[in-house]
Tab-separated table of C-alpha atoms in Angstrom:
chain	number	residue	atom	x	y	z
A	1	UNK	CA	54.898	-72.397	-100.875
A	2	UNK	CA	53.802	-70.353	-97.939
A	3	UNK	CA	54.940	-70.584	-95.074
A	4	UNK	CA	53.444	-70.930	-91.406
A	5	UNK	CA	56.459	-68.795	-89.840
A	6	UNK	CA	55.221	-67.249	-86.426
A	7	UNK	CA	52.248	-70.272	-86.164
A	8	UNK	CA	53.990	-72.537	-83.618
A	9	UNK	CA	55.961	-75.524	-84.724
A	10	UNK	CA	56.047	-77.353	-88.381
A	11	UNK	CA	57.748	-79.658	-90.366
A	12	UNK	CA	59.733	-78.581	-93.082
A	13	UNK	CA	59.622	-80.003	-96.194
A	14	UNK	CA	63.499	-79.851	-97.510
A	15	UNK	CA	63.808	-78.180	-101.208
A	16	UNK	CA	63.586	-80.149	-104.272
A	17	UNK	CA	66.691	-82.372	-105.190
A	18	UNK	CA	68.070	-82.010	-108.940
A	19	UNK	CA	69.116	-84.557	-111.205
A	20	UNK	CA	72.331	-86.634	-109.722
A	21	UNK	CA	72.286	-84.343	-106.603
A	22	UNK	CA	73.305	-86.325	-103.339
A	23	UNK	CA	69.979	-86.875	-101.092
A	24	UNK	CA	69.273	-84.030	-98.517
A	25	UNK	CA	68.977	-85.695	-95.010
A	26	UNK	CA	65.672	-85.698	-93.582
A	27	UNK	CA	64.553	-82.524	-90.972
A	28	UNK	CA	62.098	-82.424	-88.676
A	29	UNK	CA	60.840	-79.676	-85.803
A	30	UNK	CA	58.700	-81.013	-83.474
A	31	UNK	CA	57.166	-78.356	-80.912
A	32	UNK	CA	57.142	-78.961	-77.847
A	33	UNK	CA	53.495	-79.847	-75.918
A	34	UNK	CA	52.869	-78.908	-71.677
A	35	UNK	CA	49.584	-81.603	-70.898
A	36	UNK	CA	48.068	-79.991	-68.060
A	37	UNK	CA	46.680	-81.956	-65.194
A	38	UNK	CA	43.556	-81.813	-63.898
A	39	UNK	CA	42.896	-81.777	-59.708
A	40	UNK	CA	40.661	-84.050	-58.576
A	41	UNK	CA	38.888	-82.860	-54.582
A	42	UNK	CA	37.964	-85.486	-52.660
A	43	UNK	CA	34.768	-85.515	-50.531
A	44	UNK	CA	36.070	-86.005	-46.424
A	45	UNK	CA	32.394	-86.245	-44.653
A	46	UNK	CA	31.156	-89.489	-45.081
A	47	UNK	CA	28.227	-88.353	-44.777
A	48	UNK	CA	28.063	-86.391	-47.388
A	49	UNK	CA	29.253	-89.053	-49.784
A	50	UNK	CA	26.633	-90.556	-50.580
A	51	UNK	CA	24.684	-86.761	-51.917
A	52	UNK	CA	28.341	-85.449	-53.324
A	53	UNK	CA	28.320	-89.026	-55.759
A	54	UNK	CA	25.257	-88.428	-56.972
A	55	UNK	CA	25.460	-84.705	-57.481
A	56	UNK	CA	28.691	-85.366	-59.617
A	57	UNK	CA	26.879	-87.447	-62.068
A	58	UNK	CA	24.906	-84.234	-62.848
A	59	UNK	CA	27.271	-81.379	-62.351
A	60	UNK	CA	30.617	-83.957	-63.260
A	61	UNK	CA	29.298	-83.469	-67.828
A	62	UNK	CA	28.193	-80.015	-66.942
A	63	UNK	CA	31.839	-79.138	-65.904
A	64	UNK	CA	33.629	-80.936	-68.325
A	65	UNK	CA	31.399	-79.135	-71.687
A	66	UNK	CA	32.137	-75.853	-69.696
A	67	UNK	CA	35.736	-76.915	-69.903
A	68	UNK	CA	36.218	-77.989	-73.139
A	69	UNK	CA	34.330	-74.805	-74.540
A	70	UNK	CA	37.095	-72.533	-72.281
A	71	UNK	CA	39.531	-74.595	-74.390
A	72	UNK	CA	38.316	-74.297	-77.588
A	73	UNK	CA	37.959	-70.785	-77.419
A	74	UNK	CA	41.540	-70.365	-75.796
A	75	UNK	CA	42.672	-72.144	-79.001
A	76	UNK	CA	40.988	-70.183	-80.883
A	77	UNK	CA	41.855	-67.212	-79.571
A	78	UNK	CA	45.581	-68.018	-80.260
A	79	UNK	CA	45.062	-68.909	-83.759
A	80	UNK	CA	43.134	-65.609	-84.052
A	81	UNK	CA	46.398	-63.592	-82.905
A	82	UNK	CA	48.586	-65.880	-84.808
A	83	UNK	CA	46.508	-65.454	-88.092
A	84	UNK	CA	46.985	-61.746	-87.575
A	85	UNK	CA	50.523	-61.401	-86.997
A	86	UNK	CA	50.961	-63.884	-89.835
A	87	UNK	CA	49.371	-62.614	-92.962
A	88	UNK	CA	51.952	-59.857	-94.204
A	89	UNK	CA	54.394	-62.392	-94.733
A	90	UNK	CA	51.729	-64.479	-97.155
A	91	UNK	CA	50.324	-61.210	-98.125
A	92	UNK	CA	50.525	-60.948	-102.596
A	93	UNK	CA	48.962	-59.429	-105.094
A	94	UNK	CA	45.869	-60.981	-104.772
A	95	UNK	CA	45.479	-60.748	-101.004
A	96	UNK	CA	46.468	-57.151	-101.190
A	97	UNK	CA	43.685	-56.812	-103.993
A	98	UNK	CA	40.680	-58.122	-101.815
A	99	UNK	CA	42.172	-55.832	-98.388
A	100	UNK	CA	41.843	-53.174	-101.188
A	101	UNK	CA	38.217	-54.033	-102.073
A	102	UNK	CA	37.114	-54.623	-98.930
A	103	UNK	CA	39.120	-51.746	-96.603
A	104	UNK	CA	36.040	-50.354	-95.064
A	105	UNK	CA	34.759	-53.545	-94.350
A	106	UNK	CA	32.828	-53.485	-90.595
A	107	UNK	CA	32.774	-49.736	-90.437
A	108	UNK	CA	28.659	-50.119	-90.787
A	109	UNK	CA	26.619	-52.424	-88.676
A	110	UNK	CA	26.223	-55.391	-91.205
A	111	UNK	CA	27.653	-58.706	-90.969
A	112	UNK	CA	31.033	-58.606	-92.729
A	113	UNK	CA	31.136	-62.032	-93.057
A	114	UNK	CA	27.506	-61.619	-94.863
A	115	UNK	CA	29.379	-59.159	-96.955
A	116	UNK	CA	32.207	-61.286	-97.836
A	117	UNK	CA	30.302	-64.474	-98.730
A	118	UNK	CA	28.055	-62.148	-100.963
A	119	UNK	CA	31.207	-61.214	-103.383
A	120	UNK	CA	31.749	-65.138	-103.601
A	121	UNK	CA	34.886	-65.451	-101.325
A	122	UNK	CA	35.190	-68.770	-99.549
A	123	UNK	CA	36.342	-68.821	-95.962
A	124	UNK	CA	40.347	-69.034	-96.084
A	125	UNK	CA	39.988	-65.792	-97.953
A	126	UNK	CA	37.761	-64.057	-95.427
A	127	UNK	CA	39.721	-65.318	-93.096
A	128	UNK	CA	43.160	-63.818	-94.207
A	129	UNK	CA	41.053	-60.302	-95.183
A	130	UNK	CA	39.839	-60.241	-91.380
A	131	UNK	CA	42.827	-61.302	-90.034
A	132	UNK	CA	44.836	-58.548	-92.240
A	133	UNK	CA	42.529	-55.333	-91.631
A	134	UNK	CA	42.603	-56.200	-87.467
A	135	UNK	CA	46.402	-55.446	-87.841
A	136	UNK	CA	45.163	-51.852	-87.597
A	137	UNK	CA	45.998	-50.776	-83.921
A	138	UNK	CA	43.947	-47.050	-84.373
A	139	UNK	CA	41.022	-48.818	-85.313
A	140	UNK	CA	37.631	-47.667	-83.946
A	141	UNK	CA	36.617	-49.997	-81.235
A	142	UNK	CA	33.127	-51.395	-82.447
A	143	UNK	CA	34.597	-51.708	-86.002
A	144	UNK	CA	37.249	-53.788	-84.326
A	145	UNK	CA	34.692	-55.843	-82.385
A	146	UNK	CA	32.793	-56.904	-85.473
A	147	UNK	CA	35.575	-58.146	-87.304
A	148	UNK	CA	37.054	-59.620	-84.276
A	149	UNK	CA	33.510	-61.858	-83.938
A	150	UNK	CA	33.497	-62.935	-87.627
A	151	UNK	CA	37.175	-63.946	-87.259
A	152	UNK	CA	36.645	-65.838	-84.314
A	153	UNK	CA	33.141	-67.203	-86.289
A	154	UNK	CA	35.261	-68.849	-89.171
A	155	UNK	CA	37.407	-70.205	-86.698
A	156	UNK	CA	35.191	-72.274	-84.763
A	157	UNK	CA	35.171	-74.657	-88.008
A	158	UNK	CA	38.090	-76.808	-87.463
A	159	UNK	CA	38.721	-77.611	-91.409
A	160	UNK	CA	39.571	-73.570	-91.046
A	161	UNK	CA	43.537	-74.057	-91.701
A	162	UNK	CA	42.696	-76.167	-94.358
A	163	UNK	CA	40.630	-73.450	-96.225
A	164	UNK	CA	43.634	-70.969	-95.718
A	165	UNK	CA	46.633	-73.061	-97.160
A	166	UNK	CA	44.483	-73.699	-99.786
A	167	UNK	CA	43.670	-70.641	-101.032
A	168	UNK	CA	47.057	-69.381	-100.650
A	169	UNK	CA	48.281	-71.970	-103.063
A	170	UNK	CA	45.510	-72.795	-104.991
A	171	UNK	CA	43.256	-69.792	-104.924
A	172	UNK	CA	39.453	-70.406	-105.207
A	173	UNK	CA	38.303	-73.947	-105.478
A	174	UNK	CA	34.489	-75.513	-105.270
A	175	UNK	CA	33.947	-78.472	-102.424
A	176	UNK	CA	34.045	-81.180	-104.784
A	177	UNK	CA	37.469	-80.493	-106.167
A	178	UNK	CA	38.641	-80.043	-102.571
A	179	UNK	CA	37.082	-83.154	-101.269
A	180	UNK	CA	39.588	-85.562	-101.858
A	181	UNK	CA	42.108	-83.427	-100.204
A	182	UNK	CA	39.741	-82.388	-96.943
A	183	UNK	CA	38.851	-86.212	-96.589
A	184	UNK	CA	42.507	-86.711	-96.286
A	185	UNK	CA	43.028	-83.923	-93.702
A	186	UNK	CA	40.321	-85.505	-91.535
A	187	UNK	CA	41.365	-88.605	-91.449
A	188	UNK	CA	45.344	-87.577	-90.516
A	189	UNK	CA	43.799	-85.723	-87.409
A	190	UNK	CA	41.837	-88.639	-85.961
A	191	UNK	CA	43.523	-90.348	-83.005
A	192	UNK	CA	43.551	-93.732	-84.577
A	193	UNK	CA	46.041	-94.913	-86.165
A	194	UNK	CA	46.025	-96.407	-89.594
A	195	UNK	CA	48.636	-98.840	-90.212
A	196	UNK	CA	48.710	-97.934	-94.141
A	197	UNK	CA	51.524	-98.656	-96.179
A	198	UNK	CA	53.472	-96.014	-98.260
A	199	UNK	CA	52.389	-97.502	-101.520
A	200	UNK	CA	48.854	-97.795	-100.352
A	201	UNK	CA	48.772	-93.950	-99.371
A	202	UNK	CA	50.673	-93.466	-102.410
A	203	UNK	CA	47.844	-94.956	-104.709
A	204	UNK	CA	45.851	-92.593	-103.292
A	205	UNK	CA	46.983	-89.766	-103.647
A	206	UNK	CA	48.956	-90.174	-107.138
A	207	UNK	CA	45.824	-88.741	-109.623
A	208	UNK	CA	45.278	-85.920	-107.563
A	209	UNK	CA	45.960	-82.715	-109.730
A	210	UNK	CA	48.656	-80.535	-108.619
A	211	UNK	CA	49.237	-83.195	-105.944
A	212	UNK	CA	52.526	-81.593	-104.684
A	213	UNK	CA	50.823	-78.315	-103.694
A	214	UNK	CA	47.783	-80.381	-102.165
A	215	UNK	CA	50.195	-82.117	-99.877
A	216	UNK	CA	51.712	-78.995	-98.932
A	217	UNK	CA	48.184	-76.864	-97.750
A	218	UNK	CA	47.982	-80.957	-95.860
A	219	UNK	CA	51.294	-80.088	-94.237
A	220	UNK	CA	50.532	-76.805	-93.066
A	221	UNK	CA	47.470	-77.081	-91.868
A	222	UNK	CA	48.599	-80.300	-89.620
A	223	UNK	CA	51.146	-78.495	-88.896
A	224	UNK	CA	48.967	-75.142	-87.735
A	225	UNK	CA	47.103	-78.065	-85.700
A	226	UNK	CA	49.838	-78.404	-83.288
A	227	UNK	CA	51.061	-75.216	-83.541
A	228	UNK	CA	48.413	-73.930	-81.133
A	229	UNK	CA	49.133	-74.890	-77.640
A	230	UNK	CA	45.359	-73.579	-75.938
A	231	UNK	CA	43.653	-76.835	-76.701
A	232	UNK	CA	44.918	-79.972	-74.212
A	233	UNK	CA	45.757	-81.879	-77.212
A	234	UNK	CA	45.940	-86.038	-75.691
A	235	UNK	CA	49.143	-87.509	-75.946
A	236	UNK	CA	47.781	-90.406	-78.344
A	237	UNK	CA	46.511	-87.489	-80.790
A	238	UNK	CA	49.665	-85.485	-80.867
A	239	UNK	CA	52.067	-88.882	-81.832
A	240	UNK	CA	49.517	-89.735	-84.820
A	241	UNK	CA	49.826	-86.053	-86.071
A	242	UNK	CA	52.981	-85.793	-85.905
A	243	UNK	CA	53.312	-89.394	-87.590
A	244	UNK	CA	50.959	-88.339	-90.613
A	245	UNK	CA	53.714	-85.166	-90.854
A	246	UNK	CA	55.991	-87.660	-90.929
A	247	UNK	CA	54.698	-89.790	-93.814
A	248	UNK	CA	53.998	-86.491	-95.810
A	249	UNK	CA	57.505	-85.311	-95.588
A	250	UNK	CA	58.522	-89.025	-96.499
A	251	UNK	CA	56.768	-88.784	-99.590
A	252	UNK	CA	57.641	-85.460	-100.560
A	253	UNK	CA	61.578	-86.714	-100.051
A	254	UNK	CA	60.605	-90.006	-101.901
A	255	UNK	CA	59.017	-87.724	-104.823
A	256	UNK	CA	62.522	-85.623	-105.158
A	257	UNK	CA	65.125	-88.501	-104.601
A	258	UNK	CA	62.722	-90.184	-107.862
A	259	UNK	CA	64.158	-87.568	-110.065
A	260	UNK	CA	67.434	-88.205	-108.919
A	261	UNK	CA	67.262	-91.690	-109.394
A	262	UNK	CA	65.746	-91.131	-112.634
A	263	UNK	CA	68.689	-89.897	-113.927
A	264	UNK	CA	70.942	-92.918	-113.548
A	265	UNK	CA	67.967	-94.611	-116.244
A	266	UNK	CA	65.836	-94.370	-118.744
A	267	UNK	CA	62.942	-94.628	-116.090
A	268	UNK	CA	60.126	-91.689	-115.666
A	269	UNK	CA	60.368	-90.205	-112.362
A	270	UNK	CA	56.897	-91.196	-111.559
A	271	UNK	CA	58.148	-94.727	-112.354
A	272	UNK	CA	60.788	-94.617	-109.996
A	273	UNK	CA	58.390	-93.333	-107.064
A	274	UNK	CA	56.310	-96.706	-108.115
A	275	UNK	CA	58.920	-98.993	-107.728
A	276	UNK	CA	60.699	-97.472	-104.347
A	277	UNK	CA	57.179	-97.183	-103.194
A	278	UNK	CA	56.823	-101.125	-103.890
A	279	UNK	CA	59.913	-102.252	-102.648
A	280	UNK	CA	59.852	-100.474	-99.837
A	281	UNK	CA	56.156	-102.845	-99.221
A	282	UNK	CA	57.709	-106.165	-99.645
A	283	UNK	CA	57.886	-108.554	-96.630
A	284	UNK	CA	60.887	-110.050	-98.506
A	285	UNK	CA	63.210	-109.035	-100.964
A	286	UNK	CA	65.835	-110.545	-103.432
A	287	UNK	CA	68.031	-109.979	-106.019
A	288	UNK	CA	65.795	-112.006	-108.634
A	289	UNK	CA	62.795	-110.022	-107.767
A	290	UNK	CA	64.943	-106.589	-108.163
A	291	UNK	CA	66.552	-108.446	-111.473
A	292	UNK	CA	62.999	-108.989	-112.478
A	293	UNK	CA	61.585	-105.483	-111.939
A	294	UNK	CA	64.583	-103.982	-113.727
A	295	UNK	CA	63.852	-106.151	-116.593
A	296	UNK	CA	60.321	-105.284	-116.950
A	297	UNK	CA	61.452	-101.681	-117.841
A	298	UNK	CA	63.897	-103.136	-120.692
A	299	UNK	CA	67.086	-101.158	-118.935
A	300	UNK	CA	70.370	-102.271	-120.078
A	301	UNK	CA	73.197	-104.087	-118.412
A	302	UNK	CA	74.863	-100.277	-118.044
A	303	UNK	CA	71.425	-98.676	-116.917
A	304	UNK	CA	70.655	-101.171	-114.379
A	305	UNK	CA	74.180	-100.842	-112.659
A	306	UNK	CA	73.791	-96.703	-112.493
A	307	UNK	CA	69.788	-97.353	-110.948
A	308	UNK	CA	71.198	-100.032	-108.520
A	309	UNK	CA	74.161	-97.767	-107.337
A	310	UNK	CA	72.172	-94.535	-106.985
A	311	UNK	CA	69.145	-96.981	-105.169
A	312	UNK	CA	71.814	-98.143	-102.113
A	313	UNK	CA	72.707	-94.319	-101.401
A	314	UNK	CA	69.060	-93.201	-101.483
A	315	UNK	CA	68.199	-96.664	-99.445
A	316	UNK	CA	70.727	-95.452	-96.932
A	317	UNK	CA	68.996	-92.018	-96.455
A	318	UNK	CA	65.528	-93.016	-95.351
A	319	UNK	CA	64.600	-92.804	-91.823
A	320	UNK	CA	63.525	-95.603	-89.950
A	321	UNK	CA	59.978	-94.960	-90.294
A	322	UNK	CA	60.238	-96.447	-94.203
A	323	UNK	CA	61.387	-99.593	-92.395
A	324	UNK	CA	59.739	-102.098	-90.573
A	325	UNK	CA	62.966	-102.402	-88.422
A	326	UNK	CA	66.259	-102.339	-88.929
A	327	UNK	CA	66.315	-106.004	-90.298
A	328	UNK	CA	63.883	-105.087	-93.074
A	329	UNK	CA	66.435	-102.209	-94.070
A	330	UNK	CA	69.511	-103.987	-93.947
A	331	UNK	CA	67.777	-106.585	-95.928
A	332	UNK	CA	66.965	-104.640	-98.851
A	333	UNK	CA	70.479	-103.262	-98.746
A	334	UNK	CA	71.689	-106.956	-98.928
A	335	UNK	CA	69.459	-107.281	-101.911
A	336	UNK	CA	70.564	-104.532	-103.968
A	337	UNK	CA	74.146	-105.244	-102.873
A	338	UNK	CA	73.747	-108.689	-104.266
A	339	UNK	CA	72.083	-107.433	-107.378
A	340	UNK	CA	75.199	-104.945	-108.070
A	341	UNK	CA	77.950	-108.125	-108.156
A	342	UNK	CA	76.134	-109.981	-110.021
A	343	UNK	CA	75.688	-106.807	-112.604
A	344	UNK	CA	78.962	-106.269	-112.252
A	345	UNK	CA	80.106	-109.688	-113.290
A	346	UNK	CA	77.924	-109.561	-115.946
A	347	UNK	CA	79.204	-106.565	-117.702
């Protein structure tokens, strides 16, 4: 996977687990955010009041679009510089190939995005090409200009990062194979909070093809999101990022720790993501309904006792966020604990 080393702060997924390998503990880096305040002058001459209110009203949106657009383009100034001393470390083969093919790009006076679009390269990849020939510190000035303006062109779209990541790991995909993925990505950087359930994301997400890399170019390009500091991100948008980087990462762990599990059964390791994913939905949980579940997939008295044992270490590796609260946790604990006697007598 590539990595967004030198983009600002990310989580890390953790690497994959192999069979009967104890659970890696979860890791998470969460960088850091300064929230700038904004001065407010107050009007001392009464009689002035009265003009200065209604003047605001006027001048008050005009301020605030200048201010945003200063924003915006600080951000996106940052990403540009970021992008640029990024690429050689995601630089391959095929990268290397299209800086190759397109070397003299923006010597002439035509668009090189015009140029670029009319080889059939969607935007991550002009994006990385731009970003990778401005590393050229001799570079004639104008030439530098024009590339500098198509870069900072691509970036104004915010689904940008998203077009990067996945090229890098998917190479050259049309919208509708994409869509799934970008509707995702949209909806994780809205400010309002979706209280979905794992196994309801889950279900979502389970047909998508090559779903693990998906989820990655999701990670990184959240990740990229608050990895660039010039936009005044609000509080209330920075905590639902960061907790749709959290549920990604969950998964991801959930995913791996399934193959684990696995092991100690007869059960897929999709199966096992299923039934975590399930458990960890119920409001309530018992040993009969674990009994019953384990029954369903016709495991023996041996292979139930190696799934329930492995279950209460991986259990006792989630973080909190799996939980509803620490009563919900303990509970299924109590369950499987339960479940393991009465295996146990059985045997």
């Amino acid at each position: 996977m590539a990595g967004i080393n030198g983009l600002g702060g990310a989580f890390i997924p953790q690497p994959q687990v192999e069979d009967n390998e104890a659970p890696v503990p979860f890791k998470q880096v969460v960088p850091p955010r300064d929230l700038q305040a904004v001065a407010q002058q107050s009007v001392q001459n009464s009689a002035m009041a009265e003009a200065m209110e209604s003047m605001s009203l006027v001048m008050g949106g005009r301020l605030r679009n200048q201010d945003r657009k200063t924003e915006s383009r600080d951000r996106m100034s940052e990403l540009r510089d970021k992008l640029i001393a990024w690429v050689p470390g995601v630089a391959g083969p095929a990268l290397n190939e299209l800086m190759s093919q397109f070397s003299q790009l923006g010597s002439g006076p035509h668009n090189p995005l015009a140029a670029m679009e009319q080889a059939g390269l969607d935007a991550g990849a002009m994006a990385l090409i731009l970003a990778g020939l401005l590393r050229d510190a001799v570079m004639d000035p104008k030439r530098r200009k024009r590339l500098e303006n198509a870069l900072m062109a691509l970036l104004e779209n915010a689904d940008l990062p998203l077009d990067i990541f996945t090229w890098l790991e998917l190479g050259s995909l049309d919208k509708q194979s994409l869509a799934p993925v970008r509707m995702l990505y949209e909806r994780s950087r809205q400010q309002e909070d979706t209280p979905e359930s794992l196994l309801a994301w889950y279900q979502e997400v389970c047909d998508w093809p090559d779903r693990e890399k998906r989820l990655k170019i999701l990670i990184q390009s959240l990740a990229l999101e608050l990895g660039c500091t010039g936009e005044r991100l609000q509080m209330t948008r920075i905590a639902h990022t960061i907790g749709e980087l959290k549920r990604l990462l969950i998964f991801f762990n959930l995913a791996d720790h399934s193959h684990w599990v696995a092991g100690a059964s007869t059960m897929e390791s999709e199966t096992v993501l299923r039934e975590v994913l399930s458990l960890l939905s119920q409001l309530w949980i018992y040993p009969d309904w674990l009994s019953d579940r384990l029954q369903s997939h016709q495991l023996t008295t041996v292979q139930q006792i190696g799934w329930v044992r492995v279950m209460l270490e991986f259990i006792r590796t989630l973080p909190d966020m799996c939980f509803r609260d620490d009563e919900h946790r303990q509970q299924v604990i109590d369950a499987l604990e339960q479940l393991q006697d009465r295996l146990a007598e059985a045997e």
